[in-house]
Tab-separated table of C-alpha atoms and ligand atoms in Angstrom:
chain	number	residue	atom	x	y	z
A	1204	MET	CA	0.000	0.000	0.000
A	1205	LYS	CA	1.226	3.552	-0.695
A	1206	ILE	CA	0.945	5.752	2.375
A	1207	VAL	CA	1.836	9.318	3.292
A	1208	VAL	CA	2.422	10.144	6.972
A	1209	ILE	CA	2.200	13.837	7.796
A	1210	GLY	CA	4.140	14.928	10.872
A	1211	SER	CA	7.368	13.359	12.144
A	1212	GLY	CA	6.912	13.453	15.901
A	1213	TYR	CA	6.865	10.298	18.047
A	1214	VAL	CA	3.599	8.981	16.619
A	1215	GLY	CA	4.376	9.936	12.995
A	1216	LEU	CA	7.890	8.516	12.957
A	1217	VAL	CA	6.972	5.260	14.686
A	1218	SER	CA	3.983	4.788	12.332
A	1219	ALA	CA	6.057	5.607	9.224
A	1220	CYS	CA	8.992	3.355	10.152
A	1221	CYS	CA	6.809	0.411	11.252
A	1222	LEU	CA	4.564	0.609	8.168
A	1223	ALA	CA	7.628	0.854	5.910
A	1224	ASN	CA	9.158	-2.097	7.748
A	1225	SER	CA	5.965	-4.089	7.054
A	1226	GLY	CA	6.544	-3.582	3.323
A	1227	HIS	CA	4.263	-0.615	2.643
A	1228	GLU	CA	5.670	2.238	0.588
A	1229	VAL	CA	5.719	5.241	2.890
A	1230	TRP	CA	6.396	8.953	2.391
A	1231	THR	CA	6.829	10.998	5.523
A	1232	VAL	CA	6.236	14.750	5.313
A	1233	GLU	CA	7.957	16.998	7.840
A	1234	LYS	CA	7.756	20.796	7.597
A	1235	ASP	CA	10.157	21.750	10.354
A	1236	PRO	CA	13.391	22.505	8.407
A	1237	LYS	CA	15.745	21.209	11.114
A	1238	ARG	CA	13.893	17.938	11.632
A	1239	PHE	CA	13.438	17.506	7.868
A	1240	SER	CA	17.157	17.885	7.140
A	1241	THR	CA	18.091	15.507	9.979
A	1242	LEU	CA	15.753	12.876	8.517
A	1243	LYS	CA	16.765	13.585	4.923
A	1244	GLU	CA	20.401	12.966	5.898
A	1245	GLY	CA	19.337	9.574	7.223
A	1246	HIS	CA	19.417	10.370	10.946
A	1247	MET	CA	16.741	9.750	13.549
A	1248	PRO	CA	15.928	12.973	15.455
A	1249	ILE	CA	14.302	11.331	18.505
A	1250	HIS	CA	15.374	8.724	21.011
A	1251	GLU	CA	13.073	5.701	20.839
A	1252	ALA	CA	14.488	2.207	21.353
A	1253	GLY	CA	14.996	0.421	18.012
A	1254	LEU	CA	13.577	3.217	15.863
A	1255	ASP	CA	16.944	4.303	14.451
A	1256	LYS	CA	17.569	0.733	13.231
A	1257	LEU	CA	14.150	0.489	11.551
A	1258	PHE	CA	14.664	3.896	9.952
A	1259	GLU	CA	18.123	2.963	8.693
A	1260	LYS	CA	16.748	-0.266	7.205
A	1261	CYS	CA	13.837	1.381	5.366
A	1262	PHE	CA	15.291	4.823	4.486
A	1263	ASN	CA	15.167	5.456	0.711
A	1264	ASN	CA	14.030	1.871	0.293
A	1265	THR	CA	10.403	1.749	1.430
A	1266	LEU	CA	10.531	5.005	3.408
A	1267	PHE	CA	11.021	8.409	1.795
A	1268	VAL	CA	11.380	11.773	3.482
A	1269	GLU	CA	9.739	14.912	2.032
A	1270	ASN	CA	9.030	18.404	3.309
A	1271	SER	CA	5.890	18.994	1.284
A	1272	LEU	CA	2.979	17.035	-0.157
A	1273	ARG	CA	3.910	18.454	-3.564
A	1274	THR	CA	6.795	15.982	-3.908
A	1275	VAL	CA	4.770	12.966	-2.761
A	1276	PRO	CA	3.455	10.841	-5.675
A	1277	ASN	CA	-0.214	11.478	-6.241
A	1278	ALA	CA	-0.963	7.771	-5.997
A	1279	VAL	CA	-1.033	7.181	-2.243
A	1280	SER	CA	-4.218	5.564	-0.983
A	1281	VAL	CA	-3.891	6.481	2.701
A	1282	ALA	CA	-2.833	9.740	4.366
A	1283	ILE	CA	-2.053	9.458	8.068
A	1284	ILE	CA	-2.187	12.692	10.042
A	1285	ALA	CA	0.180	12.746	13.021
A	1286	VAL	CA	0.798	16.452	13.623
A	1287	GLY	CA	0.781	18.185	17.000
A	1288	THR	CA	-2.386	19.178	18.834
A	1289	PRO	CA	-0.941	21.342	21.630
A	1290	SER	CA	-2.823	22.659	24.656
A	1291	ARG	CA	-3.828	26.315	24.798
A	1292	THR	CA	-3.490	28.089	28.141
A	1293	ASP	CA	-7.167	27.386	28.963
A	1294	GLY	CA	-6.645	23.643	28.397
A	1295	THR	CA	-8.507	23.591	25.058
A	1296	VAL	CA	-6.773	21.967	22.105
A	1297	ASP	CA	-5.182	23.970	19.296
A	1298	LEU	CA	-6.252	22.259	16.061
A	1299	SER	CA	-4.621	24.729	13.661
A	1300	GLN	CA	-1.970	22.265	12.419
A	1301	ILE	CA	-4.676	19.658	11.710
A	1302	GLU	CA	-6.788	22.166	9.777
A	1303	THR	CA	-3.803	23.234	7.658
A	1304	VAL	CA	-3.034	19.605	6.784
A	1305	ILE	CA	-6.658	18.830	5.833
A	1306	GLU	CA	-6.767	21.937	3.638
A	1307	GLU	CA	-3.531	20.890	1.940
A	1308	LEU	CA	-4.649	17.277	1.481
A	1309	THR	CA	-8.025	18.181	0.008
A	1310	ALA	CA	-6.379	20.634	-2.405
A	1311	TRP	CA	-3.605	18.196	-3.343
A	1312	CYS	CA	-5.646	15.061	-3.974
A	1313	ASP	CA	-8.346	14.634	-6.611
A	1314	TYR	CA	-9.359	11.048	-5.898
A	1315	ASN	CA	-10.885	9.094	-3.019
A	1316	LEU	CA	-8.139	9.248	-0.432
A	1317	THR	CA	-8.513	7.671	3.017
A	1318	ILE	CA	-7.560	10.265	5.605
A	1319	VAL	CA	-6.573	8.664	8.902
A	1320	MET	CA	-6.443	10.776	12.058
A	1321	LYS	CA	-3.794	9.525	14.480
A	1322	SER	CA	-3.275	12.862	16.227
A	1323	THR	CA	-5.280	13.087	19.439
A	1324	VAL	CA	-8.261	15.337	18.745
A	1325	PRO	CA	-11.225	16.164	20.999
A	1326	PRO	CA	-14.387	14.106	20.484
A	1327	GLY	CA	-16.487	15.753	17.772
A	1328	THR	CA	-13.482	17.041	15.793
A	1329	GLY	CA	-13.716	14.478	12.973
A	1330	GLN	CA	-17.384	15.257	12.366
A	1331	GLU	CA	-16.646	18.993	12.321
A	1332	LEU	CA	-13.708	18.567	9.945
A	1333	MET	CA	-15.765	16.456	7.538
A	1334	LYS	CA	-18.562	19.049	7.586
A	1335	LYS	CA	-16.167	21.966	7.130
A	1336	TYR	CA	-13.799	20.566	4.508
A	1337	PHE	CA	-15.417	17.629	2.709
A	1338	ALA	CA	-19.033	18.752	2.305
A	1339	ARG	CA	-18.164	21.662	0.045
A	1340	LEU	CA	-16.003	19.549	-2.299
A	1341	ASP	CA	-17.175	17.521	-5.252
A	1342	LYS	CA	-14.540	14.843	-4.463
A	1343	ASP	CA	-14.954	11.884	-2.128
A	1344	PHE	CA	-12.717	11.405	0.888
A	1345	THR	CA	-12.938	8.680	3.499
A	1346	TYR	CA	-12.217	9.707	7.076
A	1347	VAL	CA	-11.017	7.253	9.730
A	1348	SER	CA	-10.214	8.003	13.353
A	1349	ASN	CA	-7.437	5.640	14.443
A	1350	PRO	CA	-6.254	6.787	17.875
A	1351	GLU	CA	-2.767	5.753	18.917
A	1352	PHE	CA	-1.995	3.992	22.207
A	1353	LEU	CA	1.814	3.739	21.858
A	1354	ARG	CA	3.958	4.454	24.906
A	1355	GLU	CA	7.231	6.292	24.490
A	1356	GLY	CA	10.121	4.000	25.284
A	1357	SER	CA	8.283	0.885	24.081
A	1358	ALA	CA	6.579	2.270	20.989
A	1359	ILE	CA	7.797	-0.331	18.482
A	1360	ALA	CA	6.763	-3.254	20.670
A	1361	ASP	CA	3.414	-1.526	21.236
A	1362	TRP	CA	2.989	-1.065	17.467
A	1363	TYR	CA	3.487	-4.746	16.681
A	1364	LEU	CA	1.692	-6.097	19.771
A	1365	PRO	CA	-1.071	-3.636	20.612
A	1366	ASP	CA	-3.829	-4.554	23.073
A	1367	ARG	CA	-6.325	-3.426	20.425
A	1368	ILE	CA	-6.736	-1.323	17.309
A	1369	VAL	CA	-9.533	1.235	17.467
A	1370	LEU	CA	-11.089	2.371	14.197
A	1371	GLY	CA	-13.842	4.940	13.869
A	1372	SER	CA	-15.416	5.584	10.501
A	1373	THR	CA	-18.700	6.343	8.817
A	1374	ASN	CA	-17.591	4.282	5.885
A	1375	GLU	CA	-17.162	0.480	5.659
A	1376	ALA	CA	-14.525	0.936	2.913
A	1377	GLY	CA	-12.450	2.987	5.358
A	1378	ILE	CA	-12.450	0.121	7.869
A	1379	GLN	CA	-11.484	-2.369	5.171
A	1380	ILE	CA	-8.540	-0.309	4.001
A	1381	MET	CA	-7.294	-0.021	7.594
A	1382	GLU	CA	-7.593	-3.782	8.091
A	1383	GLU	CA	-5.393	-4.174	5.016
A	1384	LEU	CA	-2.925	-1.620	6.387
A	1385	TYR	CA	-2.645	-3.545	9.677
A	1386	ALA	CA	-2.797	-7.017	8.051
A	1387	ASP	CA	0.413	-8.190	9.789
A	1388	ILE	CA	-0.704	-7.155	13.268
A	1389	LYS	CA	-2.632	-9.603	15.385
A	1390	ALA	CA	-4.888	-7.651	17.713
A	1391	PRO	CA	-8.602	-7.229	18.297
A	1392	ILE	CA	-9.988	-4.531	16.015
A	1393	VAL	CA	-12.710	-2.481	17.662
A	1394	THR	CA	-14.788	-0.543	15.150
A	1395	MET	CA	-17.101	2.312	15.999
A	1396	ASP	CA	-18.173	5.770	14.860
A	1397	VAL	CA	-15.617	8.572	14.585
A	1398	THR	CA	-16.619	10.497	17.736
A	1399	SER	CA	-16.615	7.347	19.899
A	1400	ALA	CA	-13.104	6.487	18.645
A	1401	GLU	CA	-11.924	9.994	19.551
A	1402	MET	CA	-13.501	9.652	22.997
A	1403	THR	CA	-11.884	6.215	23.477
A	1404	LYS	CA	-8.438	7.822	23.272
A	1405	TYR	CA	-9.249	10.479	25.875
A	1406	ALA	CA	-11.022	7.989	28.134
A	1407	ALA	CA	-8.026	5.608	28.045
A	1408	ASN	CA	-5.503	8.299	28.991
A	1409	ALA	CA	-7.827	9.848	31.601
A	1410	PHE	CA	-8.437	6.444	33.172
A	1411	LEU	CA	-4.712	5.642	33.382
A	1412	ALA	CA	-4.045	9.095	34.877
A	1413	THR	CA	-6.832	8.392	37.383
A	1414	LYS	CA	-5.132	5.172	38.476
A	1415	ILE	CA	-1.890	7.097	39.099
A	1416	SER	CA	-3.560	9.884	41.094
A	1417	PHE	CA	-5.597	7.308	43.006
A	1418	ILE	CA	-2.511	5.401	44.133
A	1419	ASN	CA	-0.803	8.699	44.988
A	1420	GLU	CA	-3.712	9.541	47.321
A	1421	ILE	CA	-3.543	6.058	48.861
A	1422	ALA	CA	0.221	6.592	49.318
A	1423	CYS	CA	-0.457	9.802	51.298
A	1424	LEU	CA	-2.839	7.935	53.568
A	1425	CYS	CA	-0.383	5.050	53.926
A	1426	GLU	CA	2.172	7.499	55.299
A	1427	LYS	CA	-0.341	8.713	57.861
A	1428	VAL	CA	-1.378	5.267	59.118
A	1429	SER	CA	2.048	3.648	58.635
A	1430	ALA	CA	1.006	1.230	55.902
A	1431	ASP	CA	3.115	0.376	52.862
A	1432	VAL	CA	1.719	1.451	49.489
A	1433	ASP	CA	3.859	-1.039	47.543
A	1434	CYS	CA	2.168	-3.896	49.404
A	1435	VAL	CA	-1.238	-2.293	48.931
A	1436	ALA	CA	-0.679	-1.849	45.162
A	1437	LYS	CA	0.384	-5.488	44.894
A	1438	GLY	CA	-2.566	-6.586	46.992
A	1439	ILE	CA	-5.130	-4.797	44.845
A	1440	GLY	CA	-3.296	-5.375	41.548
A	1441	PHE	CA	-3.888	-9.124	41.624
A	1442	ASP	CA	-7.605	-8.408	41.357
A	1443	LYS	CA	-8.181	-8.818	37.615
A	1444	ARG	CA	-10.799	-6.098	37.686
A	1445	ILE	CA	-8.124	-3.638	38.900
A	1446	GLY	CA	-4.900	-4.955	37.324
A	1447	PRO	CA	-1.299	-4.348	38.447
A	1448	HIS	CA	-0.357	-1.515	36.050
A	1449	PHE	CA	-0.234	2.238	36.643
A	1450	LEU	CA	-0.277	1.831	40.411
A	1451	LYS	CA	3.210	3.226	40.978
A	1452	PRO	CA	3.134	6.266	43.283
A	1453	GLY	CA	5.619	9.126	43.204
A	1454	ILE	CA	6.069	12.612	41.838
A	1455	GLY	CA	3.254	12.110	39.315
A	1456	TYR	CA	2.661	11.719	35.622
A	1457	GLY	CA	4.199	13.956	32.955
A	1458	GLY	CA	4.930	13.796	29.248
A	1459	SER	CA	3.262	15.061	26.142
A	1460	CYS	CA	0.049	13.071	26.611
A	1461	PHE	CA	-1.506	12.608	30.059
A	1462	PRO	CA	-1.214	16.255	31.209
A	1463	LYS	CA	-2.441	17.624	27.856
A	1464	ASP	CA	-5.199	15.064	27.352
A	1465	THR	CA	-6.610	15.313	30.881
A	1466	ARG	CA	-6.723	19.109	30.544
A	1467	GLY	CA	-8.268	18.735	27.067
A	1468	LEU	CA	-11.012	16.430	28.370
A	1469	GLU	CA	-11.680	18.753	31.289
A	1470	ALA	CA	-12.018	21.709	28.880
A	1471	LEU	CA	-14.323	19.673	26.624
A	1472	SER	CA	-16.499	18.792	29.633
A	1473	LYS	CA	-16.789	22.464	30.573
A	1474	ARG	CA	-17.724	23.347	26.995
A	1475	HIS	CA	-20.564	20.851	27.258
A	1476	ASP	CA	-21.677	22.126	30.715
A	1477	HIS	CA	-20.518	18.997	32.459
A	1478	SER	CA	-18.455	19.195	35.647
A	1479	PHE	CA	-16.070	16.254	35.453
A	1480	HIS	CA	-15.254	16.416	39.183
A	1481	LEU	CA	-13.250	13.192	39.193
A	1482	LEU	CA	-10.969	14.297	36.356
A	1483	SER	CA	-10.396	17.736	37.928
A	1484	ALA	CA	-9.341	15.995	41.147
A	1485	VAL	CA	-6.976	13.706	39.205
A	1486	ILE	CA	-5.277	16.761	37.655
A	1487	GLU	CA	-5.106	18.558	41.017
A	1488	VAL	CA	-3.658	15.545	42.838
A	1489	ASN	CA	-1.027	15.138	40.136
A	1490	LYS	CA	0.044	18.807	40.326
A	1491	ASN	CA	0.425	18.492	44.072
A	1492	GLN	CA	2.814	15.526	43.936
A	1493	VAL	CA	5.701	17.834	42.974
A	1494	ASN	CA	4.840	20.136	45.904
A	1495	LEU	CA	4.795	17.148	48.248
A	1496	ALA	CA	8.258	16.149	46.998
A	1497	VAL	CA	9.656	19.635	47.566
A	1498	GLU	CA	8.071	19.784	51.047
A	1499	LYS	CA	9.719	16.480	51.951
A	1500	ILE	CA	13.162	17.708	50.883
A	1501	THR	CA	12.690	21.114	52.550
A	1502	LYS	CA	11.773	19.464	55.844
A	1503	SER	CA	14.629	16.976	55.748
A	1504	LEU	CA	17.224	19.677	54.958
A	1505	ASP	CA	15.667	22.276	57.226
A	1506	GLY	CA	15.224	24.748	54.348
A	1507	LEU	CA	16.545	24.867	50.797
A	1508	GLU	CA	18.610	28.042	50.444
A	1509	GLY	CA	22.254	27.208	49.781
A	1510	LYS	CA	21.585	23.460	50.121
A	1511	ARG	CA	23.311	21.156	47.634
A	1512	ILE	CA	20.832	18.882	45.901
A	1513	CYS	CA	21.408	16.485	43.031
A	1514	VAL	CA	18.365	15.644	40.842
A	1515	LEU	CA	18.579	12.333	38.984
A	1516	GLY	CA	16.329	12.287	35.929
A	1517	LEU	CA	15.019	14.991	33.613
A	1518	ALA	CA	13.065	12.854	31.113
A	1519	PHE	CA	9.394	12.411	32.060
A	1520	LYS	CA	9.977	8.655	32.196
A	1521	PRO	CA	12.826	6.228	31.421
A	1522	GLY	CA	13.610	5.202	27.854
A	1523	THR	CA	13.065	8.602	26.285
A	1524	ASP	CA	14.747	11.992	25.897
A	1525	ASP	CA	11.331	13.652	26.053
A	1526	ILE	CA	11.272	16.331	28.759
A	1527	ARG	CA	7.796	17.722	28.069
A	1528	GLU	CA	5.893	18.427	31.319
A	1529	SER	CA	8.451	16.386	33.215
A	1530	PRO	CA	7.735	16.461	36.976
A	1531	GLY	CA	11.495	16.224	37.620
A	1532	ILE	CA	12.019	19.544	35.843
A	1533	GLU	CA	9.245	21.139	37.913
A	1534	ILE	CA	11.134	20.020	41.002
A	1535	VAL	CA	14.369	21.535	39.625
A	1536	ALA	CA	12.477	24.824	38.976
A	1537	LYS	CA	11.192	24.949	42.542
A	1538	LEU	CA	14.601	24.131	44.029
A	1539	VAL	CA	16.283	26.797	41.880
A	1540	SER	CA	13.748	29.433	42.868
A	1541	ALA	CA	14.310	28.542	46.538
A	1542	LYS	CA	18.051	29.215	45.938
A	1543	ALA	CA	19.241	25.634	46.356
A	1544	LEU	CA	22.474	24.677	44.543
A	1545	VAL	CA	21.277	22.092	42.067
A	1546	THR	CA	23.120	19.442	40.043
A	1547	VAL	CA	21.201	17.552	37.363
A	1548	VAL	CA	21.848	14.190	35.732
A	1549	ASP	CA	20.080	12.284	32.963
A	1550	PRO	CA	21.428	9.539	30.698
A	1551	ILE	CA	19.963	10.955	27.472
A	1552	ALA	CA	17.715	13.966	28.101
A	1553	MET	CA	20.521	16.360	29.095
A	1554	GLU	CA	20.864	17.958	25.650
A	1555	SER	CA	17.144	18.629	25.190
A	1556	PHE	CA	17.080	20.004	28.745
A	1557	LYS	CA	20.076	22.336	28.216
A	1558	ALA	CA	18.556	23.643	24.984
A	1559	LYS	CA	15.371	24.676	26.784
A	1560	TYR	CA	16.497	25.670	30.285
A	1561	SER	CA	19.848	27.361	29.727
A	1562	GLN	CA	18.724	30.288	31.945
A	1563	TRP	CA	19.077	28.266	35.159
A	1564	LYS	CA	22.411	28.179	36.941
A	1565	LEU	CA	22.956	24.451	37.389
A	1566	THR	CA	25.769	21.939	37.529
A	1567	TYR	CA	25.607	19.100	35.007
A	1568	CYS	CA	26.843	15.638	35.787
A	1569	HIS	CA	26.893	12.283	33.987
A	1570	GLU	CA	25.215	9.214	35.467
A	1571	GLU	CA	28.437	7.233	35.177
A	1572	SER	CA	30.532	9.997	36.700
A	1573	LEU	CA	32.393	9.262	39.898
A	1574	GLU	CA	31.493	12.802	40.868
A	1575	LEU	CA	27.794	11.991	41.120
A	1576	GLY	CA	26.535	12.973	44.550
A	1577	THR	CA	29.814	14.597	45.649
A	1578	ASN	CA	29.110	17.165	48.345
A	1579	SER	CA	25.349	16.821	47.871
A	1580	GLN	CA	23.215	16.901	50.982
A	1581	ALA	CA	20.268	15.333	49.186
A	1582	ILE	CA	19.583	13.323	46.055
A	1583	VAL	CA	16.190	13.310	44.348
A	1584	ILE	CA	15.271	10.434	42.019
A	1585	ALA	CA	12.880	11.988	39.513
A	1586	THR	CA	13.024	9.361	36.724
A	1587	ASP	CA	13.304	5.642	37.391
A	1588	TRP	CA	16.069	4.947	34.864
A	1589	PRO	CA	17.509	1.442	35.499
A	1590	GLN	CA	20.998	3.061	35.476
A	1591	PHE	CA	20.075	5.000	38.614
A	1592	ILE	CA	18.770	1.950	40.434
A	1593	GLN	CA	22.059	0.143	39.727
A	1594	LEU	CA	24.355	2.963	40.936
A	1595	ASP	CA	26.943	2.182	43.597
A	1596	TRP	CA	24.946	3.726	46.413
A	1597	CYS	CA	27.546	2.939	49.087
A	1598	ALA	CA	30.140	4.962	47.156
A	1599	ILE	CA	27.631	7.775	46.659
A	1600	TYR	CA	26.859	7.775	50.394
A	1601	ASN	CA	30.560	8.283	51.111
A	1602	ARG	CA	30.756	11.218	48.702
A	1603	MET	CA	27.726	13.010	50.126
A	1604	LEU	CA	27.468	15.501	52.956
A	1605	GLN	CA	25.190	15.262	55.995
A	1606	PRO	CA	22.279	14.664	56.334
A	1607	ARG	CA	22.575	12.393	53.206
A	1608	VAL	CA	18.933	12.378	52.171
A	1609	ILE	CA	17.502	10.321	49.312
A	1610	LEU	CA	14.085	11.339	48.093
A	1611	ASP	CA	12.980	8.442	45.912
A	1612	GLY	CA	10.372	10.172	43.751
A	1613	ARG	CA	9.556	6.936	41.900
A	1614	ASN	CA	9.643	4.386	44.754
A	1615	CYS	CA	12.216	2.513	42.709
A	1616	LEU	CA	15.102	1.907	45.121
A	1617	ASP	CA	15.343	-0.852	47.691
A	1618	ALA	CA	14.242	1.036	50.822
A	1619	GLU	CA	15.808	-1.384	53.285
A	1620	LYS	CA	19.156	-1.333	51.476
A	1621	MET	CA	19.191	2.467	51.407
A	1622	LYS	CA	18.488	2.641	55.130
A	1623	ARG	CA	21.106	-0.008	55.863
A	1624	ILE	CA	23.693	2.096	54.014
A	1625	GLY	CA	22.745	4.950	56.312
A	1626	PHE	CA	20.730	7.293	54.095
A	1627	VAL	CA	17.769	9.266	55.352
A	1628	TYR	CA	15.479	7.519	52.873
A	1629	LEU	CA	12.235	9.231	51.887
A	1630	ALA	CA	9.703	7.975	49.339
A	1631	PHE	CA	5.943	8.041	48.709
A	1632	GLY	CA	3.735	5.927	50.955
A	1633	ARG	CA	6.509	3.579	52.001
A	1634	ARG	CA	6.692	2.682	55.702
A	1635	ASN	CA	9.373	4.647	57.448
A	1636	ASP	CA	9.849	2.239	60.335
A	1637	LEU	CA	11.152	-0.678	58.261
B	136	UGA	C1	0.742	7.378	27.449
B	136	UGA	C2	-0.148	6.139	27.348
B	136	UGA	O1	0.335	5.129	28.243
B	136	UGA	C3	-0.158	5.585	25.916
B	136	UGA	O2	-1.056	4.490	25.820
B	136	UGA	C4	-0.604	6.688	24.965
B	136	UGA	O3	-0.581	6.265	23.617
B	136	UGA	C5	0.311	7.896	25.116
B	136	UGA	O4	0.303	8.354	26.495
B	136	UGA	C6	-0.225	8.982	24.206
B	136	UGA	O5	-1.342	9.460	24.449
B	136	UGA	O6	0.406	9.247	23.179
B	136	UGA	P1	3.402	7.803	27.596
B	136	UGA	O7	3.048	9.251	27.763
B	136	UGA	O8	4.458	7.409	26.631
B	136	UGA	O9	2.080	6.974	27.147
B	136	UGA	O10	3.867	7.272	29.001
B	136	UGA	P2	3.309	6.325	30.175
B	136	UGA	O11	4.125	5.122	30.240
B	136	UGA	O12	1.855	6.158	30.091
B	136	UGA	O13	3.666	7.225	31.451
B	136	UGA	C7	3.107	8.529	31.619
B	136	UGA	C8	3.560	9.136	32.922
B	136	UGA	O14	2.956	8.478	34.026
B	136	UGA	C9	5.073	9.067	33.184
B	136	UGA	O15	5.505	10.312	33.705
B	136	UGA	C10	5.217	7.960	34.214
B	136	UGA	O16	6.348	8.118	35.025
B	136	UGA	C11	3.936	8.152	35.017
B	136	UGA	N1	3.487	6.927	35.717
B	136	UGA	C12	3.159	5.810	35.001
B	136	UGA	C13	3.373	6.930	37.095
B	136	UGA	O17	3.647	7.959	37.761
B	136	UGA	N2	2.933	5.799	37.719
B	136	UGA	C14	2.603	4.676	37.047
B	136	UGA	O18	2.210	3.670	37.691
B	136	UGA	C15	2.721	4.674	35.642
C-alpha cells in the first residue's frame, strides 16, 4: 500500500517506520526545516528504542522523506495525520496544524483518499472537519479516526503487539482499508463511529491518569497510618478487575500526553456544561505531587537556600529523551527558585534540557561519573532509569554531605538497602519504620 504520513513526531515517525518495515511504501512529510534535514540525511531525530535501526533499514528503500505534499506521488491511498495538537493556556486543544493539513490534502488530492487521524483530537473534531472541509467539495474522501496507544520507550513493541486497534469511521470501505494496512498485526480490532473512537483515546488516557492519582492519594494515607503502598498496590493489583499496572506512586505523571489530554477532556467537559469532578481531582492531585516532593526535601534539609541537591532524571519517564511536562524539571524549577544549589543528571535527556532551560544556573553531571553525589546533601530520584537503580549507592553515600537524604520520587530503590547504608530515605507511601 502507498501511504503518506504527515508529521514526524513520536507517533508519525513510529507509524512511518513500522509501516515501511511491514513492506508498505511510505512517504513521511515533515515541515520543520531542522527535523526535515536531519531525517533527509538519514538520521533519527528522537530517542526511541529500536527506531533508528528500523529507519536505517527502510530509508530510501520503502521510506522516503519529504518536506511537502507536492513531492509525494499522487498515488497514495492512505494519508495518516500525526501532527501536533498542543494545549492552549485554557486547556482547550489547538487544532490549527490539523486544519492546515486537511486543507492541503483536500487541495492536493483529486481522488478518493482515506484520511486517517492519528493525532489526538477532541471528540467531535472528525465530524466537524468532515462538515467543514469535505461537504463543500465535489470529491470523495474517506475519514477514519485511528487513535494511537503507543507508549514512548516501548513504541515499536506496542505497534506490533497492541492490546487493540480502534477504528472509527462512517464508511465500511475505510475500515477495510485499515484492516489491510494492519494485516500483519494480530490484535482485536474495535470498530465504531468517529466520535466514539476519539472519545476512546481520551477515556483511556484519563483512566490511566486516574489510576496514578488514586494510588498517589492512597500513598499519602499510607504514610499517615504507617502502611506500605507497595504492598497495597500489589494486593489490589492481583484483582483482575483492577490490574497491576499504573499503580506506581511518586512525583506524578508527565509527558506530552496525560497532562495535555486530561486538561483537554476537562475543557471539553466544561464546553458541554458537564463538571467532570473526578478528572479535575486527578489533575489537582497530580500537580500536588511535585509540591509534596519539595516539602519532603525542605523538611529533611531544614530549608533549601544554599543546600546542595542532586536531581537524577530529567526525562518524564525512562527510555526517552522527552522532557515535556516532566515532573522532575518542575522540582528543579522549585529548588532553583528557593536558591538551592542544584546538580542535574540524565542519561539521554541532558541535551534537550540544556537547549530549553539554559537560563538556570545548574551543575551538570553524567550518570556514570564518579562525581555523582559529591558534596550533595540530598539526592532526588525523579526518573526511574535502570541506570540510577544500579548505581553504587555505598560509594555515593561516602561522597555526600550530611544529612545524606535520598528522596525516591519513583519508589524505585530498595528502601531497606538504602536505610542499611545509612541514608535518610524518603519515598511516597513507604513505611518509614522498616
Ligand atoms: C501514554 C499512554 O500510556 C499511551 O497508551 C498513549 O498512547 C500515550 O500516552 C499517548 O497518548 O500518546 P506515555 O506518555 O508514553 O504513554 O507514558 P506512560 O508510560 O503512560 O507514562 C506517563 C507518565 O505516568 C510518566 O511520567 C510515568 O512516570 C507516570 N506513571 C506511570 C506513574 O507515575 N505511575 C505509574 O504507575 C505509571
